[in-house]
Short mmCIF file of C-alpha atoms in Angstrom, two decimals:
data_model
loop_
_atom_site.label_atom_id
_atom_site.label_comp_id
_atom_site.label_asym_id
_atom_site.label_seq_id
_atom_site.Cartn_x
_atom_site.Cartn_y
_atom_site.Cartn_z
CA UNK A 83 64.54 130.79 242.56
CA UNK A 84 61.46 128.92 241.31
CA UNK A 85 61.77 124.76 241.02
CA UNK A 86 60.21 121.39 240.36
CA UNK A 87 59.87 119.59 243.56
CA UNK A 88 59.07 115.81 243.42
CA UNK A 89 57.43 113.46 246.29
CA UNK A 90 58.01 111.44 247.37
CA UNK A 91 62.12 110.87 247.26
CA UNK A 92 61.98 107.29 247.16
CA UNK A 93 59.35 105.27 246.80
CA UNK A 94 59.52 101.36 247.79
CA UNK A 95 56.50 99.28 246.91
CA UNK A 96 56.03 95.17 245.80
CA UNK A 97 55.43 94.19 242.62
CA UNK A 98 51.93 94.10 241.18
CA UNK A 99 51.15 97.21 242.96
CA UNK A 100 50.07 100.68 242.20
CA UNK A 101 52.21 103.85 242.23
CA UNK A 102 51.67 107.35 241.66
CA UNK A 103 55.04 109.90 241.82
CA UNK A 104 54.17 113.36 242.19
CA UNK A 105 56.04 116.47 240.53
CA UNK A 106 54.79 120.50 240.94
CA UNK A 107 56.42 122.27 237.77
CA UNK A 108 57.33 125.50 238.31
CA UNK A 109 54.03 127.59 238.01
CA UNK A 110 54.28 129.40 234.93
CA UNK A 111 55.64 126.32 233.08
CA UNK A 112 53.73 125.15 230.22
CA UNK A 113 54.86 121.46 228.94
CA UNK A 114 55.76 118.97 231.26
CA UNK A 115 57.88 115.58 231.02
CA UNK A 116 58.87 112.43 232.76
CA UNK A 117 62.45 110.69 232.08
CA UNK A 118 63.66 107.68 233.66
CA UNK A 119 66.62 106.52 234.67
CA UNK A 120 67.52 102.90 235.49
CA UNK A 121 70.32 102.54 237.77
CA UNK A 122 73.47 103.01 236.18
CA UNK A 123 72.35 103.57 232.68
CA UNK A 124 70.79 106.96 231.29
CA UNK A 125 68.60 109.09 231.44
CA UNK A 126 65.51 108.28 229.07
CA UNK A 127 62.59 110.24 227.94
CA UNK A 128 59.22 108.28 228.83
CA UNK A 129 56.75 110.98 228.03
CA UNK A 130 55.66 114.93 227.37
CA UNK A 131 52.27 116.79 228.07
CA UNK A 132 50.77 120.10 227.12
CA UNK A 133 47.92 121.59 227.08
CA UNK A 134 46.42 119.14 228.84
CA UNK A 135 47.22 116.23 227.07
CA UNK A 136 50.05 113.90 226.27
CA UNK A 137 51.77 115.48 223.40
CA UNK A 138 54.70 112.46 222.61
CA UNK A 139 55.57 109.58 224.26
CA UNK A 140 58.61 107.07 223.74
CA UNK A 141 57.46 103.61 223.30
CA UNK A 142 58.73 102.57 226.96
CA UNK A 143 55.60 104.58 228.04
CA UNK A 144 53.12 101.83 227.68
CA UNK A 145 49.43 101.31 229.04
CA UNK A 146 50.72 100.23 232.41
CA UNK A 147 51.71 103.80 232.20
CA UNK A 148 49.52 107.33 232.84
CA UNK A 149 50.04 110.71 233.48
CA UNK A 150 47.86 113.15 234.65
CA UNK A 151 47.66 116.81 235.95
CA UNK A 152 45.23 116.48 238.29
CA UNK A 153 44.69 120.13 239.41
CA UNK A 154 46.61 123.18 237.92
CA UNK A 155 49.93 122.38 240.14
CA UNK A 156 50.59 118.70 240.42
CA UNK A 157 51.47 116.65 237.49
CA UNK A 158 51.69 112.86 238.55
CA UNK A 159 53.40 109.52 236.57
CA UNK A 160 50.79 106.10 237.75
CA UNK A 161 52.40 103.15 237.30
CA UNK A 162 49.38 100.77 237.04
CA UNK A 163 51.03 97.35 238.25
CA UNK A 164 54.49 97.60 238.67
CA UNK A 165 57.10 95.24 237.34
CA UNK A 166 60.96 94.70 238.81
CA UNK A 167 62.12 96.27 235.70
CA UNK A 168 60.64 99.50 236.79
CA UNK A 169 62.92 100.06 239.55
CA UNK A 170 64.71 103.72 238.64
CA UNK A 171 64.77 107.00 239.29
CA UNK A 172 62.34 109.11 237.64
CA UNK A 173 62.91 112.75 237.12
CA UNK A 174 60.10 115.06 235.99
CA UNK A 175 61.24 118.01 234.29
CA UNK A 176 59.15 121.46 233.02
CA UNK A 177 59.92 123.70 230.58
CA UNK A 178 58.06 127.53 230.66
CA UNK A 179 57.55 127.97 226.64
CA UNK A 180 55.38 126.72 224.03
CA UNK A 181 57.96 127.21 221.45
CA UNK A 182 61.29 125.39 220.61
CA UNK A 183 63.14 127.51 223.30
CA UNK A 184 62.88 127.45 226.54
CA UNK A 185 65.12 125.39 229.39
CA UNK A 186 63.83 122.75 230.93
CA UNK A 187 64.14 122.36 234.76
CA UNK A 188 64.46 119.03 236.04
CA UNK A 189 63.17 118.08 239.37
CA UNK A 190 65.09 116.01 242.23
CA UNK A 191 64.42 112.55 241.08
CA UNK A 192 61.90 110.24 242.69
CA UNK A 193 64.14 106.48 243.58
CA UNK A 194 61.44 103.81 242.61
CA UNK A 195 62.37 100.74 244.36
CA UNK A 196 60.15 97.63 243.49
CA UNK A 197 60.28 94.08 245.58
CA UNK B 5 66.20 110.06 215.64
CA UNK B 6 69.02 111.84 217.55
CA UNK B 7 71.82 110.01 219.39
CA UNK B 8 74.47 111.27 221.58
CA UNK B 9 77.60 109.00 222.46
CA UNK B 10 79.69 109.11 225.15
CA UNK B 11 82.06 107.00 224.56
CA UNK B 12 83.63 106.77 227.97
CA UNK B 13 82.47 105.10 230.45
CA UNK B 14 84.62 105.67 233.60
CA UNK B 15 87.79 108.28 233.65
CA UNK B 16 89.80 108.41 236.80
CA UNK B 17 92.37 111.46 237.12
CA UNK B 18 94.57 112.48 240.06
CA UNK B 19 93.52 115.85 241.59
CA UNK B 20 94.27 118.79 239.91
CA UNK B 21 94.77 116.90 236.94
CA UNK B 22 93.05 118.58 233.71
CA UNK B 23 90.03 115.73 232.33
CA UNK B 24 88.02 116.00 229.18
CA UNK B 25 84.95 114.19 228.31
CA UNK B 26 84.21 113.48 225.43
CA UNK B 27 80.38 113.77 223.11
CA UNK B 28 79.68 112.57 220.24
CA UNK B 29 76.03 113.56 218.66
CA UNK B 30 73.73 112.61 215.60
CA UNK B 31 71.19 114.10 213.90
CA UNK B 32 69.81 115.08 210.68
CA UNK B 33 68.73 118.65 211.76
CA UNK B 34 70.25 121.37 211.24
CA UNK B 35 69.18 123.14 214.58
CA UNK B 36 69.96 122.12 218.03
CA UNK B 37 70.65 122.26 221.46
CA UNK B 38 73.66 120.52 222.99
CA UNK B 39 73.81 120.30 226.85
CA UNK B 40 75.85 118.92 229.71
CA UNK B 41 74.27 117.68 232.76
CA UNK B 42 76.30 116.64 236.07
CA UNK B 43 74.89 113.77 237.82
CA UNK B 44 76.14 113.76 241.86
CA UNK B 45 76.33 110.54 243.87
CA UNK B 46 73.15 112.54 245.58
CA UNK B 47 71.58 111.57 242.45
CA UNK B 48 69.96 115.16 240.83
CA UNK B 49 70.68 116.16 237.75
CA UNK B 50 72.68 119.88 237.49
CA UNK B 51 72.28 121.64 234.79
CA UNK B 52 75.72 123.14 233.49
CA UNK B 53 75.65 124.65 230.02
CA UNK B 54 73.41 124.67 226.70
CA UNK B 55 75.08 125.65 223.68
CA UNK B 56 72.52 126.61 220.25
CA UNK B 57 73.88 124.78 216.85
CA UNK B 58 74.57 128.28 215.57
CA UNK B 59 77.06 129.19 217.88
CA UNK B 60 80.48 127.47 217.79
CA UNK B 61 82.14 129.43 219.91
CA UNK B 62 83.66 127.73 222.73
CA UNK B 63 82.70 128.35 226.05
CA UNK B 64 84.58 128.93 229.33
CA UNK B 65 83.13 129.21 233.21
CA UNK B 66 85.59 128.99 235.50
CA UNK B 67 87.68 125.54 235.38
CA UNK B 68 85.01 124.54 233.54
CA UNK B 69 85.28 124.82 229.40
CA UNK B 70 83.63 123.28 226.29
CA UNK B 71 84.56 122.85 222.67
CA UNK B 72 81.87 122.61 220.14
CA UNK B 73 82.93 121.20 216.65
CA UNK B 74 80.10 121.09 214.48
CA UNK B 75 82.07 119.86 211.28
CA UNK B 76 83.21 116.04 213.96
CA UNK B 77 79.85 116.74 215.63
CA UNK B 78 81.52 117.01 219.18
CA UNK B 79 80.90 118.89 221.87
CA UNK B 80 83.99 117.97 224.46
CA UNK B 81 84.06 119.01 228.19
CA UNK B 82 87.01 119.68 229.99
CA UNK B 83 87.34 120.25 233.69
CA UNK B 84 90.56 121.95 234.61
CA UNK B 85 92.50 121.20 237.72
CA UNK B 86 90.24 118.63 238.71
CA UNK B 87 88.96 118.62 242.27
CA UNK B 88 87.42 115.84 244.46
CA UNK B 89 83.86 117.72 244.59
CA UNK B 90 84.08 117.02 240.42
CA UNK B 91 83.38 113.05 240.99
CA UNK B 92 80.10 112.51 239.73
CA UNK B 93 78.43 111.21 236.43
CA UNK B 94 78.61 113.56 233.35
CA UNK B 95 75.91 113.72 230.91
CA UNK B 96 75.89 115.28 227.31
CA UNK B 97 72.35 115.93 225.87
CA UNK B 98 70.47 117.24 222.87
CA UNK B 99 67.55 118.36 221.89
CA UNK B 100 66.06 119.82 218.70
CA UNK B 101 64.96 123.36 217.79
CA UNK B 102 62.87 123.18 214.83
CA UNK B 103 59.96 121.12 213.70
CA UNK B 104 56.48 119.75 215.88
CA UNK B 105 57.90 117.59 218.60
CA UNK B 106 58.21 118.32 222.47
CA UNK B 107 61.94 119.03 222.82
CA UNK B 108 62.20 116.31 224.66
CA UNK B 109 66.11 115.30 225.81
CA UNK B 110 68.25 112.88 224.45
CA UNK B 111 70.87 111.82 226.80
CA UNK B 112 74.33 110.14 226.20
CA UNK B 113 75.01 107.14 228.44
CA UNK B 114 77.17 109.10 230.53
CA UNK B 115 80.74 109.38 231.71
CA UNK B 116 81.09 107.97 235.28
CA UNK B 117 84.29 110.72 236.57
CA UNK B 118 86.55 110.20 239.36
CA UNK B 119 89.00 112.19 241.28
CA UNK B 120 91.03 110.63 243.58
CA UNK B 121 92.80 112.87 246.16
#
């Protein structure tokens, strides 16, 4: 059965750095999104992207923030300059329609740890 | 804007004791998905049932079963004869149907369950 894979699992890295989490949808999947998930709270939608561009983002996705999908299998979150506050786990998630329906299939989480 | 409640935070139960967990959801449309979601120590999140806002009709999969109100706007879990392998961290969800947006999720806060042997 198709899935979303994620790399790394966890991620440590000190603050003020750079970070890029990587997700492969499944292949046929057309919107893509990244949630976050701060330990022990819940799960929280950061942004979606279709059709090549960001199509709604909450307003914890802000300019230290960027997604891209680089070629036509990865789809990566780059945290610019990480803060503490960004430690969580971040789950991307892809769903296969362009319409309302559609499940979408969340990946394995990547653990963000920042120092 | 949609919210989901969950308004407990941590059950404990005995095994083989029944649990339910309880959601509580808000929103203006008419159209929806409703979802639970089981969260494992390991950390992934499982997928275990959508139901559509047209269907009321209450759901059962093995000990598992659900119990969507529309007219209290719940959509209650309950997990029959509890086992260990049910500790984990529940998660009710929605999402809309209609309208322009992505479908993005919005999750309750959770429900932290425990089954002690």
């Amino acid at each position: 059965e198709p899935e979303v894979t994620q790399t790394p699992s966890h991620q440590v890295t000190q603050m003020g750095q750079e970070v890029i989490l990587r997700c492969v949808p499944i292949s046929n999947h057309l919107y893509f999104y990244w949630y976050r998930q701060i330990l022990g709270q819940k799960v929280e939608f950061l942004v979606s992207f279709y059709n090549n561009e960001i199509s709604e983002k909450s307003e914890i996705f802000d300019d230290q923030f960027s997604v891209e999908r680089p070629d036509g299998s990865n789809f990566t979150l780059k945290i610019r300059s990480t803060k503490l506050e960004d430690s969580a786990m971040y789950f991307c998630a892809s769903r296969a329609t362009s319409g309302s329906g559609g499940e979408q299939y969340f990946g394995p989480g990547t653990r963000l740890t920042v120092t | 804007a949609q919210k989901v409640t969950q308004a407990q935070t941590e059950i404990s139960v005995v095994e083989k004791e029944d649990v339910t967990l309880d959601c509580v959801y808000e929103t203006r449309d008419t159209t929806y998905y409703l979802f639970w979601y089981k969260q494992p120590p390991s950390g992934e999140l499982v997928f275990l049932i959508r139901r559509n806002s047209f269907d009321e009709q209450n759901e059962i999969s093995g000990r598992y079963s659900w119990n969507f109100q529309k007219s209290t706007s719940s959509f209650n879990f309950t997990i029959t004869a509890s086992q260990v392998v049910d500790s984990a961290v529940y998660f009710c969800a929605l999402r809309l149907i209609s309208g322009a947006g992505s479908y993005q999720l919005t999750f309750g806060k959770g429900t932290k369950l425990s089954v002690i042997p």
